[in-house]
Amino acid sequence: MMKFAPEPFKIKMVEKMGTLNKEERKAAIKAAGYNTFLLKSEECFIDLLTDSGTNAMSDHQWAGLMLGDEAYGGSRNFYHLEETVRELFGFKYVVPTHQGRGAENILSSLTIKPGDYVPGNMYFTTTRFHQERNGATFRDVIIDEAHDPTAILDFKGNVDLAKFQALIDEVGAEHIPYICLAVTVNLAGGQPVSIANIKAVSELAHKHGIKVMFDATRCVENAYFIKTREPGYQDKTIKEIIHEMFSYGDGCTMSGKKDCLTNIGGFLCMNDEDLYTRACGMVVQFEGMPSYGGMAGRDMEAMAIGLREAMDYEYISHRVNQIRYLGEKLDAAGVPMVKPYGGHAIFVDARAFLDHLDQATDFPAQALSAALYEISGVRTMERGIISAGRDNVTGEDHVPKLETIRLTIPRRVYTYAHLDYVADAVIELYKKRHDISGLRWVYEPKALRFFTGRFEPRNEELIKGY
């Protein structure tokens, strides 16, 4: 059997990709303030900014769009989505939202009170923002190895139970409304959590009356790693593993823009009827009716179909192997990265890549992402000190141990040939790495600064002599 099987789909429609020459790319990244988020889509050749909402939908999903019931109340597409989520995830109640961020907002607003603590297996930007906006302090309880890009573990996203217990002992269970359990862990490099660890976290949390709320955004990828790495699960289907994972929890937030294979949408799940009632009241205020939650009927239909399609092992195996394919090509050239390879992206270790730059003053990941675009037209994302933001109390930068750029592969969009181009571009830049300048702030937003912040090179050129 081939090491990397071909794409398990045929191409039915094509979209022209943007092509700019060197001078046009240099002008584009300068106009964008050396922030890849601010580039125009048509200025990007291969767009690896995110896998959120950038999926290619299937013929069945496109057909489902034509079945959209755009009734303001009681859309039949919602009931199809609700039925699908209940069957696959096992939670009693489903509240639709416009995307995962809407679900995070509702959960945080309804469960957190000022002075609370929310533990989690590494922070995520928008998740922590909503927790802190409602008065909580985030506490990282992931295993130490998750912060080491070179550590090789099958389940590098696992919670350190001793850290979790220590937090309970320190602040009291009454000040911990829930533990946020991400499956997989994005900023650790897309690292999975084992069923054994999920079960142990559930037992410890429930012993103290603490809810377990999953960040289910990439749960299908997590299920794949459980099937291929955890003893006793090799013969289980992805659907069976998903159902068992969530059986240990009390609810989840979900961005449908990832593992639901759609371009927009999300939902909040829970088993608590009172929380569901209050969530419905809040979704009316900020999202829409509880039967659409900020989505069109057609989008809910596409999400229901996509979630079932994501349960297909052939699909998820190809997806994760695309990540591995890119990782192995870069690794063979000596490019430093987070290992093992995750389920949705390759995370290049920007601090090791640009070892002549200081993390706190030169922002190596931001500089590396901008430089990769300038040299190739490949758009990626900074995941380091800029994304980490500032401490709400002290105003000082959070300084994460991982300073990376994320090469995020959209689902069912690119072929192995596209990944060859990406690999060649990164490898070529690695040869010029000491010619890359650090960056400094031009404009720093107060919240979620990585989205709209602007920078300029500390030297005259971003890449000397290019």
Coordinates of C-alpha atoms in Angstrom, one line a residue:
M1 CA 0.0 0.0 0.0
M2 CA 1.2 3.5 -0.8
K3 CA 2.6 5.5 2.1
F4 CA 0.5 8.5 1.2
A5 CA -2.7 7.5 -0.6
P6 CA -4.1 9.9 -3.2
E7 CA -7.0 12.3 -2.4
P8 CA -10.2 10.3 -1.7
F9 CA -12.2 12.7 -3.8
K10 CA -12.6 14.0 -7.4
I11 CA -12.4 17.6 -8.3
K12 CA -15.7 18.9 -9.7
M13 CA -15.1 22.6 -9.5
V14 CA -12.0 24.8 -9.6
E15 CA -11.1 28.2 -8.2
K16 CA -8.3 30.4 -9.7
M17 CA -5.5 31.1 -7.2
G18 CA -3.9 34.5 -6.8
T19 CA -0.5 35.0 -8.3
L20 CA 1.6 38.1 -7.5
N21 CA 5.2 38.7 -8.5
K22 CA 7.9 39.5 -5.9
E23 CA 7.5 43.2 -6.0
E24 CA 3.7 42.9 -5.7
R25 CA 4.0 40.6 -2.7
K26 CA 6.5 42.9 -1.0
A27 CA 4.1 45.8 -1.5
A28 CA 1.1 43.7 -0.3
I29 CA 2.7 42.6 3.0
K30 CA 3.9 46.1 3.7
A31 CA 0.4 47.5 3.1
A32 CA -1.0 44.9 5.5
G33 CA 1.4 46.1 8.2
Y34 CA 3.3 42.8 8.0
N35 CA 0.2 41.0 9.4
T36 CA -1.0 38.1 7.2
F37 CA -4.5 38.5 8.6
L38 CA -4.7 41.9 6.8
L39 CA -3.8 40.6 3.4
K40 CA -6.5 40.3 0.7
S41 CA -7.4 36.8 -0.3
E42 CA -6.6 37.4 -3.9
E43 CA -3.1 38.4 -2.9
C44 CA -2.4 34.9 -1.5
F45 CA -1.2 32.0 -3.7
I46 CA -1.7 29.1 -1.2
D47 CA -3.7 30.2 1.8
L48 CA -2.8 28.3 5.0
L49 CA -3.9 31.1 7.4
T50 CA -6.5 28.8 9.0
D51 CA -8.7 25.7 8.6
S52 CA -11.6 27.6 10.0
G53 CA -14.4 28.0 7.5
T54 CA -12.0 27.4 4.6
N55 CA -13.3 23.9 3.9
A56 CA -14.4 22.6 0.5
M57 CA -17.9 21.3 0.8
S58 CA -19.1 18.1 -0.9
D59 CA -21.6 17.6 -3.6
H60 CA -24.1 16.4 -1.0
Q61 CA -23.5 19.5 1.1
W62 CA -24.0 21.8 -1.9
A63 CA -27.2 19.9 -2.7
G64 CA -28.2 20.4 0.9
L65 CA -28.0 24.1 0.5
M66 CA -31.0 23.9 -1.8
L67 CA -33.0 22.4 1.0
G68 CA -32.6 25.4 3.2
D69 CA -35.6 26.3 5.2
E70 CA -35.2 30.0 6.0
A71 CA -38.1 30.2 8.4
Y72 CA -37.4 32.6 11.2
G73 CA -38.7 30.1 13.8
G74 CA -38.6 26.3 13.7
S75 CA -36.5 25.7 10.7
R76 CA -36.5 22.0 9.7
N77 CA -32.8 22.3 9.1
F78 CA -32.2 23.0 12.8
Y79 CA -34.1 19.8 13.7
H80 CA -31.9 17.9 11.3
L81 CA -28.8 19.4 12.9
E82 CA -30.1 18.8 16.4
E83 CA -30.8 15.2 15.6
T84 CA -27.4 14.7 14.1
V85 CA -25.5 16.3 17.0
R86 CA -27.5 14.3 19.6
E87 CA -26.8 11.1 17.8
L88 CA -23.1 11.6 17.2
F89 CA -22.1 13.6 20.3
G90 CA -24.7 12.2 22.8
F91 CA -25.6 15.5 24.5
K92 CA -29.2 16.3 25.3
Y93 CA -29.4 19.9 24.3
V94 CA -28.1 21.8 21.3
V95 CA -28.0 25.6 20.9
P96 CA -26.9 26.9 17.4
T97 CA -24.6 29.9 17.1
H98 CA -23.0 31.8 14.3
Q99 CA -19.7 30.2 15.0
G100 CA -17.7 28.7 17.9
R101 CA -16.9 32.1 19.3
G102 CA -20.6 32.6 19.9
A103 CA -20.8 29.4 21.9
E104 CA -17.8 30.4 23.9
N105 CA -19.4 33.7 24.7
I106 CA -22.7 32.1 25.9
L107 CA -20.9 29.5 28.0
S108 CA -18.6 31.9 29.7
S109 CA -21.3 34.5 30.3
L110 CA -23.7 32.0 31.9
T111 CA -21.3 30.0 34.1
I112 CA -18.4 32.3 35.2
K113 CA -18.5 34.8 38.0
P114 CA -15.8 37.3 38.8
G115 CA -13.0 35.7 40.8
D116 CA -13.5 32.2 39.2
Y117 CA -10.8 30.1 37.6
V118 CA -11.1 28.1 34.4
P119 CA -8.5 25.4 34.0
G120 CA -7.7 24.1 30.5
N121 CA -5.2 22.0 28.5
M122 CA -3.4 25.1 27.1
Y123 CA -5.1 28.4 26.3
F124 CA -6.8 29.3 23.0
T125 CA -7.0 33.0 22.1
T126 CA -10.8 33.6 21.8
T127 CA -11.6 31.0 24.5
R128 CA -9.4 32.7 27.1
F129 CA -10.7 36.1 26.0
H130 CA -14.3 35.2 26.8
Q131 CA -13.3 33.6 30.1
E132 CA -11.3 36.7 31.2
R133 CA -14.0 39.1 29.9
N134 CA -16.4 37.5 32.4
G135 CA -14.0 37.8 35.3
A136 CA -12.2 34.4 35.3
T137 CA -8.5 33.6 35.4
F138 CA -7.3 30.9 33.0
R139 CA -5.0 28.3 34.5
D140 CA -3.0 26.0 32.2
V141 CA -3.1 22.4 33.4
I142 CA -1.7 20.6 30.4
I143 CA 1.3 18.3 30.8
D144 CA 4.7 20.0 30.7
E145 CA 5.8 18.2 27.6
A146 CA 3.2 20.1 25.6
H147 CA 5.3 23.2 25.9
D148 CA 8.4 21.4 24.5
P149 CA 8.3 21.3 20.6
T150 CA 10.8 18.4 20.6
A151 CA 9.0 16.1 23.1
I152 CA 7.5 13.1 21.4
L153 CA 4.4 11.7 23.0
D154 CA 1.3 10.0 21.5
F155 CA -1.1 12.2 23.5
K156 CA 0.7 15.5 24.1
G157 CA -2.6 17.3 24.8
N158 CA -3.3 15.4 28.0
V159 CA -4.2 17.2 31.2
D160 CA -1.8 16.9 34.1
L161 CA -4.1 15.6 36.8
A162 CA -1.8 16.8 39.6
K163 CA -1.9 20.4 38.3
F164 CA -5.7 20.1 38.1
Q165 CA -5.9 18.8 41.7
A166 CA -3.5 21.5 42.9
L167 CA -5.7 24.2 41.4
I168 CA -8.8 22.7 43.2
D169 CA -6.9 22.6 46.5
E170 CA -5.7 26.2 45.9
V171 CA -8.9 28.0 45.0
G172 CA -11.7 25.6 45.9
A173 CA -13.9 23.7 43.6
E174 CA -16.7 26.3 44.1
H175 CA -14.6 28.8 42.2
I176 CA -14.1 26.5 39.2
P177 CA -17.3 26.4 37.1
Y178 CA -15.8 24.0 34.5
I179 CA -12.6 22.6 33.0
C180 CA -12.2 23.4 29.3
L181 CA -10.9 20.3 27.7
A182 CA -9.8 20.9 24.1
V183 CA -9.7 17.9 21.7
T184 CA -7.3 18.4 20.0
V185 CA -5.1 21.2 21.5
N186 CA -4.6 23.8 18.8
L187 CA -1.7 25.9 20.2
A188 CA 0.2 22.8 21.3
G189 CA 0.5 21.8 17.7
G190 CA -2.9 20.1 17.2
Q191 CA -2.0 17.5 19.8
P192 CA -4.6 14.9 20.9
V193 CA -6.0 13.8 24.3
S194 CA -6.4 10.1 25.1
I195 CA -9.6 8.5 26.2
A196 CA -7.8 7.3 29.3
N197 CA -7.0 10.9 30.2
I198 CA -10.4 12.2 29.3
K199 CA -12.0 9.6 31.6
A200 CA -9.6 10.5 34.5
V201 CA -10.2 14.2 34.1
S202 CA -14.0 13.5 34.2
E203 CA -13.7 11.5 37.3
L204 CA -11.6 14.1 39.1
A205 CA -13.8 17.0 38.0
H206 CA -17.1 15.3 38.8
K207 CA -15.8 14.2 42.2
H208 CA -15.6 17.9 43.1
G209 CA -18.8 19.0 41.3
I210 CA -16.9 20.6 38.4
K211 CA -18.3 20.4 34.9
V212 CA -16.3 19.1 32.0
M213 CA -16.9 21.2 28.9
F214 CA -15.1 20.2 25.7
D215 CA -13.8 22.4 23.0
A216 CA -14.9 20.0 20.4
T217 CA -13.7 22.0 17.4
R218 CA -11.4 19.3 16.1
C219 CA -12.9 16.3 17.8
V220 CA -12.8 14.1 14.7
E221 CA -9.0 14.6 14.4
N222 CA -8.7 13.7 18.1
A223 CA -10.8 10.5 17.5
Y224 CA -8.5 9.5 14.6
F225 CA -5.4 9.7 16.9
I226 CA -7.2 7.7 19.5
K227 CA -8.0 5.0 16.9
T228 CA -4.5 4.9 15.6
R229 CA -2.5 5.3 18.9
E230 CA -4.5 4.2 21.9
P231 CA -4.6 0.5 22.7
G232 CA -8.1 -1.1 22.5
Y233 CA -9.5 1.4 19.9
Q234 CA -8.0 0.2 16.7
D235 CA -11.3 -1.6 15.8
K236 CA -13.6 1.2 16.9
T237 CA -15.2 3.5 14.3
I238 CA -14.6 7.3 14.4
K239 CA -18.3 7.6 15.3
E240 CA -18.0 5.2 18.3
I241 CA -14.9 7.0 19.6
I242 CA -16.5 10.4 19.3
H243 CA -19.5 9.2 21.2
E244 CA -17.4 7.7 24.0
M245 CA -15.2 10.8 24.3
F246 CA -18.2 13.1 24.9
S247 CA -19.9 10.6 27.3
Y248 CA -17.4 11.7 29.9
G249 CA -18.4 15.4 29.6
D250 CA -21.2 17.7 30.4
G251 CA -21.3 19.7 27.2
C252 CA -19.1 21.3 24.5
T253 CA -18.6 24.4 22.4
M254 CA -18.2 23.6 18.6
S255 CA -17.0 25.6 15.7
G256 CA -18.7 24.1 12.7
K257 CA -16.1 25.8 10.5
K258 CA -13.6 23.0 11.3
D259 CA -14.7 19.3 11.7
C260 CA -18.3 20.0 10.5
L261 CA -16.7 20.7 7.0
T262 CA -18.7 24.0 6.6
N263 CA -17.8 27.6 6.0
I264 CA -19.8 29.1 8.9
G265 CA -21.7 28.1 12.0
G266 CA -21.3 26.5 15.4
F267 CA -23.2 25.3 18.4
L268 CA -23.2 24.9 22.2
C269 CA -24.2 21.5 23.7
M270 CA -25.0 20.6 27.3
N271 CA -26.9 18.1 29.4
D272 CA -28.0 20.6 32.1
E273 CA -31.6 21.6 31.4
D274 CA -31.4 24.9 33.4
L275 CA -28.2 25.9 31.5
Y276 CA -29.9 25.1 28.3
T277 CA -32.9 27.3 29.2
R278 CA -30.7 30.2 30.1
A279 CA -28.6 29.7 26.9
C280 CA -31.7 29.9 24.8
G281 CA -32.5 33.2 26.5
M282 CA -29.1 34.5 25.7
V283 CA -28.9 33.3 22.1
V284 CA -32.0 35.3 21.4
Q285 CA -30.3 38.5 22.7
F286 CA -27.0 38.1 20.8
E287 CA -27.4 35.5 18.0
G288 CA -30.9 34.8 16.9
M289 CA -33.8 32.4 17.5
P290 CA -32.8 29.2 19.3
S291 CA -33.7 27.4 16.1
Y292 CA -31.1 29.2 13.9
G293 CA -28.7 31.0 16.2
G294 CA -27.1 33.3 13.6
M295 CA -27.1 30.7 10.8
A296 CA -29.2 30.4 7.7
G297 CA -31.2 27.2 7.3
R298 CA -29.0 26.1 4.4
D299 CA -25.9 26.4 6.6
M300 CA -27.4 24.2 9.3
E301 CA -28.3 21.6 6.6
A302 CA -24.7 21.7 5.2
M303 CA -23.4 21.3 8.8
A304 CA -25.5 18.3 9.6
I305 CA -24.4 16.6 6.4
G306 CA -20.7 17.6 6.9
L307 CA -20.6 16.3 10.4
R308 CA -21.7 12.8 9.2
E309 CA -19.2 13.0 6.3
A310 CA -16.4 13.7 8.8
M311 CA -17.1 10.4 10.5
D312 CA -15.7 8.6 7.4
Y313 CA -12.3 7.1 8.3
E314 CA -11.0 7.4 4.7
Y315 CA -11.6 11.2 4.8
I316 CA -9.9 11.8 8.2
S317 CA -7.0 9.5 7.4
H318 CA -6.2 11.4 4.3
R319 CA -6.5 14.7 6.1
V320 CA -4.1 13.8 8.9
N321 CA -1.7 12.2 6.4
Q322 CA -1.6 15.5 4.4
I323 CA -0.2 17.1 7.6
R324 CA 2.3 14.3 8.0
Y325 CA 3.4 14.5 4.4
L326 CA 4.2 18.2 4.8
G327 CA 5.9 17.6 8.1
E328 CA 8.1 14.8 6.8
K329 CA 9.3 17.0 3.9
L330 CA 10.2 19.9 6.2
D331 CA 11.8 17.6 8.8
A332 CA 14.1 16.0 6.2
A333 CA 15.4 19.5 5.4
G334 CA 16.1 20.2 9.1
V335 CA 13.3 22.8 9.6
P336 CA 12.5 22.9 13.3
M337 CA 8.9 22.3 14.2
V338 CA 6.5 21.0 16.8
K339 CA 6.5 17.2 17.0
P340 CA 4.7 14.9 16.7
Y341 CA 2.8 16.4 13.8
G342 CA -0.8 17.3 14.8
G343 CA -4.1 16.9 13.1
H344 CA -4.7 20.2 11.3
A345 CA -1.4 22.0 10.8
I346 CA 2.4 22.0 10.9
F347 CA 3.7 24.4 13.6
V348 CA 7.2 25.6 12.6
D349 CA 9.3 26.6 15.6
A350 CA 10.0 30.2 14.9
R351 CA 12.3 30.7 17.8
A352 CA 14.6 28.0 16.6
F353 CA 14.2 29.0 13.0
L354 CA 15.1 32.6 13.7
D355 CA 17.5 32.1 16.5
H356 CA 19.0 35.5 16.0
L357 CA 15.8 37.3 17.0
D358 CA 14.5 37.9 20.5
Q359 CA 11.0 36.7 21.3
A360 CA 10.0 39.6 23.5
T361 CA 11.3 42.4 21.3
D362 CA 11.6 41.1 17.7
F363 CA 8.4 38.9 17.5
P364 CA 10.1 36.0 15.5
A365 CA 6.8 34.2 14.6
Q366 CA 5.2 37.3 13.2
A367 CA 8.3 38.1 11.2
L368 CA 8.6 34.5 9.9
S369 CA 5.0 34.4 8.8
A370 CA 5.4 37.7 6.9
A371 CA 8.7 36.6 5.4
L372 CA 7.2 33.4 4.1
Y373 CA 4.5 35.3 2.4
E374 CA 6.9 37.8 0.9
I375 CA 9.1 35.0 -0.6
S376 CA 6.4 32.7 -1.8
G377 CA 2.8 34.0 -1.6
V378 CA 2.0 31.3 1.0
R379 CA -0.1 32.8 3.8
T380 CA 0.3 31.4 7.3
M381 CA -0.4 32.5 10.9
E382 CA 1.6 33.7 13.9
R383 CA 1.1 31.6 17.0
G384 CA 3.4 33.1 19.6
I385 CA 3.8 36.1 21.8
I386 CA 1.6 38.3 19.6
S387 CA -1.3 35.8 19.8
A388 CA -0.7 35.3 23.6
G389 CA -1.6 38.9 24.3
R390 CA -1.2 40.8 27.5
D391 CA -2.0 40.1 31.1
N392 CA -5.2 41.9 32.0
V393 CA -3.9 43.0 35.4
T394 CA -0.2 43.8 34.9
G395 CA -0.4 44.8 31.2
E396 CA 2.8 42.7 30.6
D397 CA 3.0 40.4 27.6
H398 CA 2.2 36.7 28.1
V399 CA 5.4 35.0 27.0
P400 CA 4.5 31.5 25.8
K401 CA 7.1 28.8 25.6
L402 CA 6.0 27.9 22.1
E403 CA 6.7 30.6 19.5
T404 CA 5.5 29.2 16.2
I405 CA 3.9 29.8 12.8
R406 CA 1.0 27.6 11.9
L407 CA 0.8 26.1 8.4
T408 CA -2.9 25.2 8.6
I409 CA -4.3 22.8 5.9
P410 CA -7.9 23.5 4.9
R411 CA -10.0 20.4 4.5
R412 CA -10.4 18.9 1.0
V413 CA -8.9 22.0 -0.6
Y414 CA -5.2 21.4 -1.6
T415 CA -3.4 18.5 -3.2
Y416 CA 0.0 17.0 -2.4
A417 CA 1.4 19.1 -5.2
H418 CA 0.4 22.3 -3.4
L419 CA 2.1 21.0 -0.3
D420 CA 5.3 20.4 -2.3
Y421 CA 5.3 24.0 -3.2
V422 CA 4.8 25.0 0.4
A423 CA 7.6 22.8 1.6
D424 CA 10.0 24.1 -1.0
A425 CA 9.2 27.7 0.0
V426 CA 9.8 27.0 3.7
I427 CA 13.0 25.2 3.0
E428 CA 14.2 28.0 0.7
L429 CA 13.4 30.6 3.4
Y430 CA 15.3 28.5 6.0
K431 CA 18.4 28.9 3.9
K432 CA 17.9 32.7 4.2
R433 CA 16.8 32.7 7.8
H434 CA 19.5 35.0 9.2
D435 CA 18.6 37.6 6.6
I436 CA 15.1 38.1 8.2
S437 CA 14.6 41.2 10.3
G438 CA 12.6 41.4 13.5
L439 CA 9.4 43.5 13.7
R440 CA 8.1 46.2 16.0
W441 CA 4.6 47.5 16.8
V442 CA 3.0 50.2 14.7
Y443 CA -0.5 49.7 16.1
E444 CA -1.4 47.3 18.9
P445 CA -5.2 46.7 19.6
K446 CA -6.3 46.2 23.2
A447 CA -7.8 42.8 22.6
L448 CA -7.1 39.8 20.3
R449 CA -4.3 41.9 18.9
F450 CA -3.1 39.3 16.4
F451 CA -6.1 39.9 14.2
T452 CA -5.6 43.6 13.4
G453 CA -2.2 44.7 14.8
R454 CA 0.3 46.3 12.5
F455 CA 4.1 46.1 12.4
E456 CA 7.2 47.3 10.5
P457 CA 10.6 45.8 10.1
R458 CA 13.3 46.8 12.6
N459 CA 15.7 46.9 9.6
E460 CA 15.1 48.6 6.2
E461 CA 14.0 45.3 4.6
L462 CA 12.0 42.4 6.0
I463 CA 14.4 40.0 4.1
K464 CA 17.8 41.5 3.5
G465 CA 18.7 41.6 -0.1
Y466 CA 15.4 40.1 -1.3

